[in-house]
CSV table of C-alpha atoms in Angstrom, one decimal:
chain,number,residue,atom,x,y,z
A,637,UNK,CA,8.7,-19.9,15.3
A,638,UNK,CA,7.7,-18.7,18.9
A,639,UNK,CA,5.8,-15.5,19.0
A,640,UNK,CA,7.8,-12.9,20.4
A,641,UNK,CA,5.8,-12.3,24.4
A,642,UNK,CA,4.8,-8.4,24.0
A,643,UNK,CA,5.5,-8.5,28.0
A,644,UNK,CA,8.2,-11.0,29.8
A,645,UNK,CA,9.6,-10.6,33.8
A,646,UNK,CA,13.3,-11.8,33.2
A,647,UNK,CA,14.6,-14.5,35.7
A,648,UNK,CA,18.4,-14.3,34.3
A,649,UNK,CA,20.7,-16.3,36.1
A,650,UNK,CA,24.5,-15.4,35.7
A,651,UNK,CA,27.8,-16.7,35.6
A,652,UNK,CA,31.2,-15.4,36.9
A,653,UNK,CA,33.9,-16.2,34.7
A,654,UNK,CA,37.7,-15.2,35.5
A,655,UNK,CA,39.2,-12.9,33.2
A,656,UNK,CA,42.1,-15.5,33.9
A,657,UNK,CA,44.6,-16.9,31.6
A,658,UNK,CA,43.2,-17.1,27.6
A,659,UNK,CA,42.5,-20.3,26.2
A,660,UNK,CA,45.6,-20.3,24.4
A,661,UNK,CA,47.7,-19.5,27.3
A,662,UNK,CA,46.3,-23.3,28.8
A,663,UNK,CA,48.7,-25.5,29.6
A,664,UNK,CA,49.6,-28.0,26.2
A,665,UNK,CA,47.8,-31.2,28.7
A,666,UNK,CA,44.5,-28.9,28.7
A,667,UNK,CA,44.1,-27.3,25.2
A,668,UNK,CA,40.6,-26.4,26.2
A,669,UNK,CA,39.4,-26.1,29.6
A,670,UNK,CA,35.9,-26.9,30.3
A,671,UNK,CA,33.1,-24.1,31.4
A,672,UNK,CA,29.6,-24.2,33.0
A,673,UNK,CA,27.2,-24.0,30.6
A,674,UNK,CA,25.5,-21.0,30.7
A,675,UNK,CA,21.8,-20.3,32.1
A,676,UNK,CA,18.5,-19.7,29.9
A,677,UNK,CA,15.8,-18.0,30.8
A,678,UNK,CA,13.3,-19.5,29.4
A,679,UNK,CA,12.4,-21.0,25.7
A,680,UNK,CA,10.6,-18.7,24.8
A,681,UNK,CA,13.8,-16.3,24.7
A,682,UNK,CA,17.3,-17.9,24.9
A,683,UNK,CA,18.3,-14.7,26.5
A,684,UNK,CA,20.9,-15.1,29.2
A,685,UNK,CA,24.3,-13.5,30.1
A,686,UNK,CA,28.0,-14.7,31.5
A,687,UNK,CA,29.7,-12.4,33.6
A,688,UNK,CA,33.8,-12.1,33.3
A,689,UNK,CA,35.6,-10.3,36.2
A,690,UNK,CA,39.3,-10.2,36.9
A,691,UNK,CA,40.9,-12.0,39.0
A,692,UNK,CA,43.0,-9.4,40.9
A,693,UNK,CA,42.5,-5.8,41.1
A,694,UNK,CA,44.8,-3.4,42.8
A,695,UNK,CA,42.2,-2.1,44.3
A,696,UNK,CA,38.5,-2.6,46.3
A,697,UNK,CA,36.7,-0.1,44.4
A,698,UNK,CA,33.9,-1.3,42.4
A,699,UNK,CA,34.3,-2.1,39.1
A,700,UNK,CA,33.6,-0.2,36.2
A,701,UNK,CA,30.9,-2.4,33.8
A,702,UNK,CA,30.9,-3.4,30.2
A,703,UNK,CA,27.3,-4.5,28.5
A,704,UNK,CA,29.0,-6.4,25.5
A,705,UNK,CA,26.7,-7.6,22.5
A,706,UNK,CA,28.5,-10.1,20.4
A,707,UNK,CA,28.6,-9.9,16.4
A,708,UNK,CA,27.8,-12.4,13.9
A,709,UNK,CA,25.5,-10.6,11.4
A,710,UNK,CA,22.4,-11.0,13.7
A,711,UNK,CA,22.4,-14.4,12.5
A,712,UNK,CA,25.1,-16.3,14.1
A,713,UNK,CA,27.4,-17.0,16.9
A,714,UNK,CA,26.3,-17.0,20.6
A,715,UNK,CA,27.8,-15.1,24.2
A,716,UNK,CA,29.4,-18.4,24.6
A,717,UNK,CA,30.8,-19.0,21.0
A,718,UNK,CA,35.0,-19.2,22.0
A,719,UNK,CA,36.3,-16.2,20.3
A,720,UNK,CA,33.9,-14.4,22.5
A,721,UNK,CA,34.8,-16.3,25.5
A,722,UNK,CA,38.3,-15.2,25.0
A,723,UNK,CA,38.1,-11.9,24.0
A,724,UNK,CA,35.8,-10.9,27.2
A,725,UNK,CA,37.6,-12.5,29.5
A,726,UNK,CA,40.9,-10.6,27.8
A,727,UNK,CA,38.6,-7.5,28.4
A,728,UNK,CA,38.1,-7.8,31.5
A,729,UNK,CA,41.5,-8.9,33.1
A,730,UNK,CA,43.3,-5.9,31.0
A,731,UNK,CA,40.3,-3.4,31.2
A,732,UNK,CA,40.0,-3.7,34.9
A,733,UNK,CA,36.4,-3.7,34.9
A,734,UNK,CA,33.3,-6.4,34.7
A,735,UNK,CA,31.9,-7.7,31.4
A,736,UNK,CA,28.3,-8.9,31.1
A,737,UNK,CA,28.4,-10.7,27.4
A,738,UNK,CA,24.6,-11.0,26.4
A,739,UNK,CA,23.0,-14.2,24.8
A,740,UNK,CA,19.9,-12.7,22.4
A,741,UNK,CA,17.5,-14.2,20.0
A,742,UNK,CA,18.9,-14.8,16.0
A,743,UNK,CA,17.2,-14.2,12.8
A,744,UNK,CA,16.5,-15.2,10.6
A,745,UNK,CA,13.9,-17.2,13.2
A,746,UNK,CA,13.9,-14.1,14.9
A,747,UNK,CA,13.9,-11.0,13.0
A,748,UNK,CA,13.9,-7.1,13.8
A,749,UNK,CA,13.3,-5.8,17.0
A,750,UNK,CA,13.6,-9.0,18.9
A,751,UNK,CA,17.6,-8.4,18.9
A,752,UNK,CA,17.0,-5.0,20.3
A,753,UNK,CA,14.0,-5.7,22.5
A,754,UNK,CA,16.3,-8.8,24.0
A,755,UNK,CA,19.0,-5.9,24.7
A,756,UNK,CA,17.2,-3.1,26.5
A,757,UNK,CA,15.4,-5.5,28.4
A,758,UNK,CA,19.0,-7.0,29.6
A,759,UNK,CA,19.7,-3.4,30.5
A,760,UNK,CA,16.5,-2.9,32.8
A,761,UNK,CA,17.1,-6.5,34.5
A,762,UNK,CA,21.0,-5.5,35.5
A,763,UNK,CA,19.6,-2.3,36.9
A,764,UNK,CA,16.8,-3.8,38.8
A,765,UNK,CA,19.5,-6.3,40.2
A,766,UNK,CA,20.1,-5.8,43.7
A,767,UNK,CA,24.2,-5.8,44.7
A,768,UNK,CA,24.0,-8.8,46.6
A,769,UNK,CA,22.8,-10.7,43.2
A,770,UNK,CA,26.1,-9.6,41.3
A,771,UNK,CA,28.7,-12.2,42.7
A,772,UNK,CA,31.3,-9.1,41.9
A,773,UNK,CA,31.4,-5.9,43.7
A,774,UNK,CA,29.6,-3.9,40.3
A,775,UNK,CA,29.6,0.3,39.9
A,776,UNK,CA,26.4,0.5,37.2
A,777,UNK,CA,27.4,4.7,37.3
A,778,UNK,CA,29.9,3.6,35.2
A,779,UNK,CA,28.7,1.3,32.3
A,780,UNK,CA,29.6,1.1,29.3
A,781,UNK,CA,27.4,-0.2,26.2
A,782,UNK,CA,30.3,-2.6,23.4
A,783,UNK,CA,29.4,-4.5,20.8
A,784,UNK,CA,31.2,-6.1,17.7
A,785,UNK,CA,30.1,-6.0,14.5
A,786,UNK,CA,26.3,-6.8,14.6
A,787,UNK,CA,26.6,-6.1,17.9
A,788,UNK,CA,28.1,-2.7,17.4
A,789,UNK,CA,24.7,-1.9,15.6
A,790,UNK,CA,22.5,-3.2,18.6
A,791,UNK,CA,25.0,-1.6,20.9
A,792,UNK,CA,23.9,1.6,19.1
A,793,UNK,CA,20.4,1.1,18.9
A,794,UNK,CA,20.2,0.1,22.6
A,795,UNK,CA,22.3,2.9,23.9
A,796,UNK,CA,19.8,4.9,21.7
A,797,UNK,CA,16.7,3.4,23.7
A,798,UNK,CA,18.3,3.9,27.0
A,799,UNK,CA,18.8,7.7,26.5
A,800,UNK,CA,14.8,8.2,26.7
A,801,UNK,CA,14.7,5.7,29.9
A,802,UNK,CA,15.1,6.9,33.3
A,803,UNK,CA,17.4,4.1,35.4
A,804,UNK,CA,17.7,3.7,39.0
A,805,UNK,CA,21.4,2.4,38.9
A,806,UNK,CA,22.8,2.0,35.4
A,807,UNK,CA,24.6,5.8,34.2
A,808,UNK,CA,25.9,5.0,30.8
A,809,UNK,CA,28.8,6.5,30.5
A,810,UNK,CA,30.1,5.7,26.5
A,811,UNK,CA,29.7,3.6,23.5
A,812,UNK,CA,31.5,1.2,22.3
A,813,UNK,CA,31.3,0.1,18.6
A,814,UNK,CA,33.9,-2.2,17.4
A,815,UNK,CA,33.1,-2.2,13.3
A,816,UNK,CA,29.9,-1.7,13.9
A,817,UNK,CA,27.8,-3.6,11.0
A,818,UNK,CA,25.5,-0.8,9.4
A,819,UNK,CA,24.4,0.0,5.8
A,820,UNK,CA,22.6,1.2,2.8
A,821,UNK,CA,20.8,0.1,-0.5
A,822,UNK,CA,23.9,2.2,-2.2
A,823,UNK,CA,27.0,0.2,-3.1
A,824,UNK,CA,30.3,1.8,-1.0
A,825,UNK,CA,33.2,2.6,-2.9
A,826,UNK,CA,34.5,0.3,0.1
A,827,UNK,CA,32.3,-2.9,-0.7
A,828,UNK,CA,33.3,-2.7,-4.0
A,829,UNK,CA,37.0,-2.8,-4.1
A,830,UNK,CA,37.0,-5.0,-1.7
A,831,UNK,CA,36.3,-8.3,-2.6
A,832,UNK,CA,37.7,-11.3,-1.5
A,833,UNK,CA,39.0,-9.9,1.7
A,834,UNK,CA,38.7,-12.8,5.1
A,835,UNK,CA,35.2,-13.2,6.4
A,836,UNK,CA,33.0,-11.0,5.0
A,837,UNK,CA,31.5,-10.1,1.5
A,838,UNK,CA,28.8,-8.3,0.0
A,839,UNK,CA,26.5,-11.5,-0.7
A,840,UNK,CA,26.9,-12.7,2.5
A,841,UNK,CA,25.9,-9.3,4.5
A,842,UNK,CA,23.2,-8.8,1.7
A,843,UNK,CA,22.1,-11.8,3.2
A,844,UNK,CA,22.4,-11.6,6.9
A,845,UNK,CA,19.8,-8.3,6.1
A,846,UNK,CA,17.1,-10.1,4.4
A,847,UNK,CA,17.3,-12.3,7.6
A,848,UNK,CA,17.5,-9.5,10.1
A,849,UNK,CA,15.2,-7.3,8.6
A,850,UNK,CA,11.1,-7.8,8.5
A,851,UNK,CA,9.3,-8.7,5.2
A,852,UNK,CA,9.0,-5.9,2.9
A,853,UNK,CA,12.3,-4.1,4.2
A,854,UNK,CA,15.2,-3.2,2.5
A,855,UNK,CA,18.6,-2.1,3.4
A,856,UNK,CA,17.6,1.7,3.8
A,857,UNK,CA,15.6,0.9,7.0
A,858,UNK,CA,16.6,3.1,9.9
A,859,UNK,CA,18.4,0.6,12.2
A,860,UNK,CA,20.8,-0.6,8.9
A,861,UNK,CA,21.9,2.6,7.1
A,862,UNK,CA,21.3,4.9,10.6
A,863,UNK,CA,21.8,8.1,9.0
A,864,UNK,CA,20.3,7.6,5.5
A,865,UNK,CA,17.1,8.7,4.1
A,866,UNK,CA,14.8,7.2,7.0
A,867,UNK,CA,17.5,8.3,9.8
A,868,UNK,CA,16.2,9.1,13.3
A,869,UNK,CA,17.3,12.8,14.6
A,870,UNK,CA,19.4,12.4,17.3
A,871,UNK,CA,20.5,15.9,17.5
A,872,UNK,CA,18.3,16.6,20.5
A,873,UNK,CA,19.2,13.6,22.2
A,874,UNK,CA,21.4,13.1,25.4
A,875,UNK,CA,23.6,10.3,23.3
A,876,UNK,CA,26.6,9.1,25.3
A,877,UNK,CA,30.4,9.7,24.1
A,878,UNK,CA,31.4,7.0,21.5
A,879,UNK,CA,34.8,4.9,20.8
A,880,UNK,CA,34.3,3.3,17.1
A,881,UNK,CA,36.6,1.4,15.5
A,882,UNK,CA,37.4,1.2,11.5
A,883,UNK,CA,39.8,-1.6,9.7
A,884,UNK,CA,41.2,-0.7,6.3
A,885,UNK,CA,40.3,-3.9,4.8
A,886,UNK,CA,36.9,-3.9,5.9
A,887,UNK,CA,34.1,-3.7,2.7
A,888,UNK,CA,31.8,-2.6,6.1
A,889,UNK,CA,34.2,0.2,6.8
A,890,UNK,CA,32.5,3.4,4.8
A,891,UNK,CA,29.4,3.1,6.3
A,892,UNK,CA,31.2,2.9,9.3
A,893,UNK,CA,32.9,6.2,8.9
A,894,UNK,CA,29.4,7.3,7.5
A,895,UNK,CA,28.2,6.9,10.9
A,896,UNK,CA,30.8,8.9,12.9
A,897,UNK,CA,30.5,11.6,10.5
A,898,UNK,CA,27.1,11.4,11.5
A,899,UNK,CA,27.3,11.7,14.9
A,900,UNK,CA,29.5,14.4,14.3
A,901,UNK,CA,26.8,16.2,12.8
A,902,UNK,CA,24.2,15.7,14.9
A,903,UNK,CA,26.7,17.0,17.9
A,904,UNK,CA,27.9,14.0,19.4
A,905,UNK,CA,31.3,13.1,21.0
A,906,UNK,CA,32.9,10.3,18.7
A,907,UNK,CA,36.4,9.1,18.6
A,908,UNK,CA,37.9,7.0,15.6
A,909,UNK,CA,40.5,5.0,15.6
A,910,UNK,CA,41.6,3.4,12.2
A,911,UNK,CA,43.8,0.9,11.5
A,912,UNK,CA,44.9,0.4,7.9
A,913,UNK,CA,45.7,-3.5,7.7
A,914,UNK,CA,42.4,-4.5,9.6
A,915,UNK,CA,40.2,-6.9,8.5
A,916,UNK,CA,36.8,-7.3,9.5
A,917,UNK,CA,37.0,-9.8,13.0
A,918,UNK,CA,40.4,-8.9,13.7
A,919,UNK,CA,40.0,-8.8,17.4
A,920,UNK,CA,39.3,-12.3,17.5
A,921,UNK,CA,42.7,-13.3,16.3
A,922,UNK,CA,45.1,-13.0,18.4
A,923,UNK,CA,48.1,-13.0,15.9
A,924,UNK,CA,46.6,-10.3,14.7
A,925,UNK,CA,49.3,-6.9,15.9
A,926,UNK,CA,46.0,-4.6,16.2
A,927,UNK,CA,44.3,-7.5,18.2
A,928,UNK,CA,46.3,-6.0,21.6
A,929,UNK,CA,46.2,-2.5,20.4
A,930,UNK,CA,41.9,-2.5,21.0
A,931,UNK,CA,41.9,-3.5,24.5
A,932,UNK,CA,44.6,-0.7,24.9
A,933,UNK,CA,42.3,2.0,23.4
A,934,UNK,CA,39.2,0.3,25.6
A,935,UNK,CA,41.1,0.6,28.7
A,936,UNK,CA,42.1,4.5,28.1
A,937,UNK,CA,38.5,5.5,26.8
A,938,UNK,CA,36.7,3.0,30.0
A,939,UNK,CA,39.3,5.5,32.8
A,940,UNK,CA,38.6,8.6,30.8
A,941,UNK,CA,34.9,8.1,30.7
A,942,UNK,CA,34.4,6.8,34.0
A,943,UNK,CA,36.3,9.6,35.6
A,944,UNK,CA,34.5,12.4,34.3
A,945,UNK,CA,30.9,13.3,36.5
């Protein structure tokens, strides 16, 4: 395993993808239609990041930004895994604004912080970037920090980082955790009932953990169960408004509502939305009813947010 650099400069090279029609939506003679492969950095990080932005806009005004961090239990998937692929470039072209999907580093060949470090230092490249390097007309006063899953976490954690930075371009301006993977030594009333539900189980995120987390760890650690007994105080922080989203048949989906009643306490602006017949992944089914319902609530918290000062 490479030794994670204690200081990297970042020479990220982008893509612009089309928030244009879904891979589904192809005609029958092209199923699957090809894209560029994306850019690395270097190999000592695979860090790198596609950029979706639609492909009409009613107007010329820049475009609001989404920093999405793709899930996968730390330990798999990548920016360019398909059901990512579609569902930014579905963001974008319904959202209205640019998403910046980020490639980052997996455990368990990688383990805690080098998800996190891979994610603020994303952050600092974008906002050293000048406007002439984005090949889409970007507004970084508007930006928004997503994540699924294990990327909801980081999302978290890196929005977290960024409060005690001081950017010249990037404002963020809300959270967005889409069943954000946290949790706890302490077996949920959740995790236990249910069992057998599609994609996740206990084993397999008591696995993912031990891979994420350094030797020695366990599941109480401050970035998995982030208001348990090692919990950071946020109360003093400057933490931006948050949009978190809960499925009913998710084992994940106490500690999820764990965290907003934490950030409840610690006097932070957090919106739930539930829906009952969720499972965990949802969003990356289309046939799934709540699938269209997300980018809905994204679009409406995304205009709130950016229009407030």
């Amino acid at each position: 395993m490479a030794e994670t650099p204690t200081t990297l400069r970042l020479s990220l090279k982008t893509e612009l993808l089309p928030g244009a029609p879904l891979l589904w939506d192809t005609p029958s003679s092209h199923p699957f239609r090809p894209h560029p492969k994306p850019q690395h950095i270097e190999p000592a990080r695979n860090l790198w990041f596609r950029l979706y932005a639609p492909t009409s806009t009613a107007t010329t005004d820049a475009l609001p930004v989404i920093i999405f961090f793709h899930g996968g239990g730390f330990a798999f998937m990548a920016a360019n895994s398909r059901s990512f692929d579609v569902l930014c470039r579905q963001l974008a072209r319904e959202t209205n604004a640019a998403v910046i999907s980020v490639n980052y580093r997996l455990a368990p060949e990688y383990k805690y912080p080098c998800q996190y470090e891979d994610g603020f230092d994303t952050l600092k490249y974008i906002d050293d970037m000048s406007s002439e390097s984005f090949p889409a007309s970007l507004d970084l006063g508007r930006c928004f920090i997503a994540g699924d899953s294990a990327g909801g976490n980081l999302a978290h954690h890196v929005a977290l980082k960024a409060c005690e930075h001081t950017f010249s371009n990037i404002k963020i301006k809300g959270l967005i955790a889409i069943q954000p993977f946290f949790g706890g030594e302490e077996r949920t009333e959740s995790e236990i009932k249910l069992v057998g539900v599609p994609l996740i189980s206990v084993e397999r995120t008591d696995w993912m953990w031990k891979a994420f987390l350094p030797a020695g760890s366990d599941r109480n650690h401050s970035v998995v169960n982030v208001f348990g007994p090692n919990a950071v105080d946020i109360s003093g922080v400057k933490f931006p408004a948050t949009l978190l989203f809960v499925g009913g048949f998710d084992p994940l989906q106490d500690w999820q509502k764990r965290y907003h009643e934490g950030l409840k306490k610690a006097g932070k602006e957090v919106h739930l939305v539930e829906y009952p017949n969720a499972f965990h992944g949802f969003y990356c089914f289309p046939e799934s009813p709540e699938s269209s319902l997300i980018i809905g609530e994204v679009k409406n918290f995304v205009q709130k947010q950016s229009s407030l000062a």
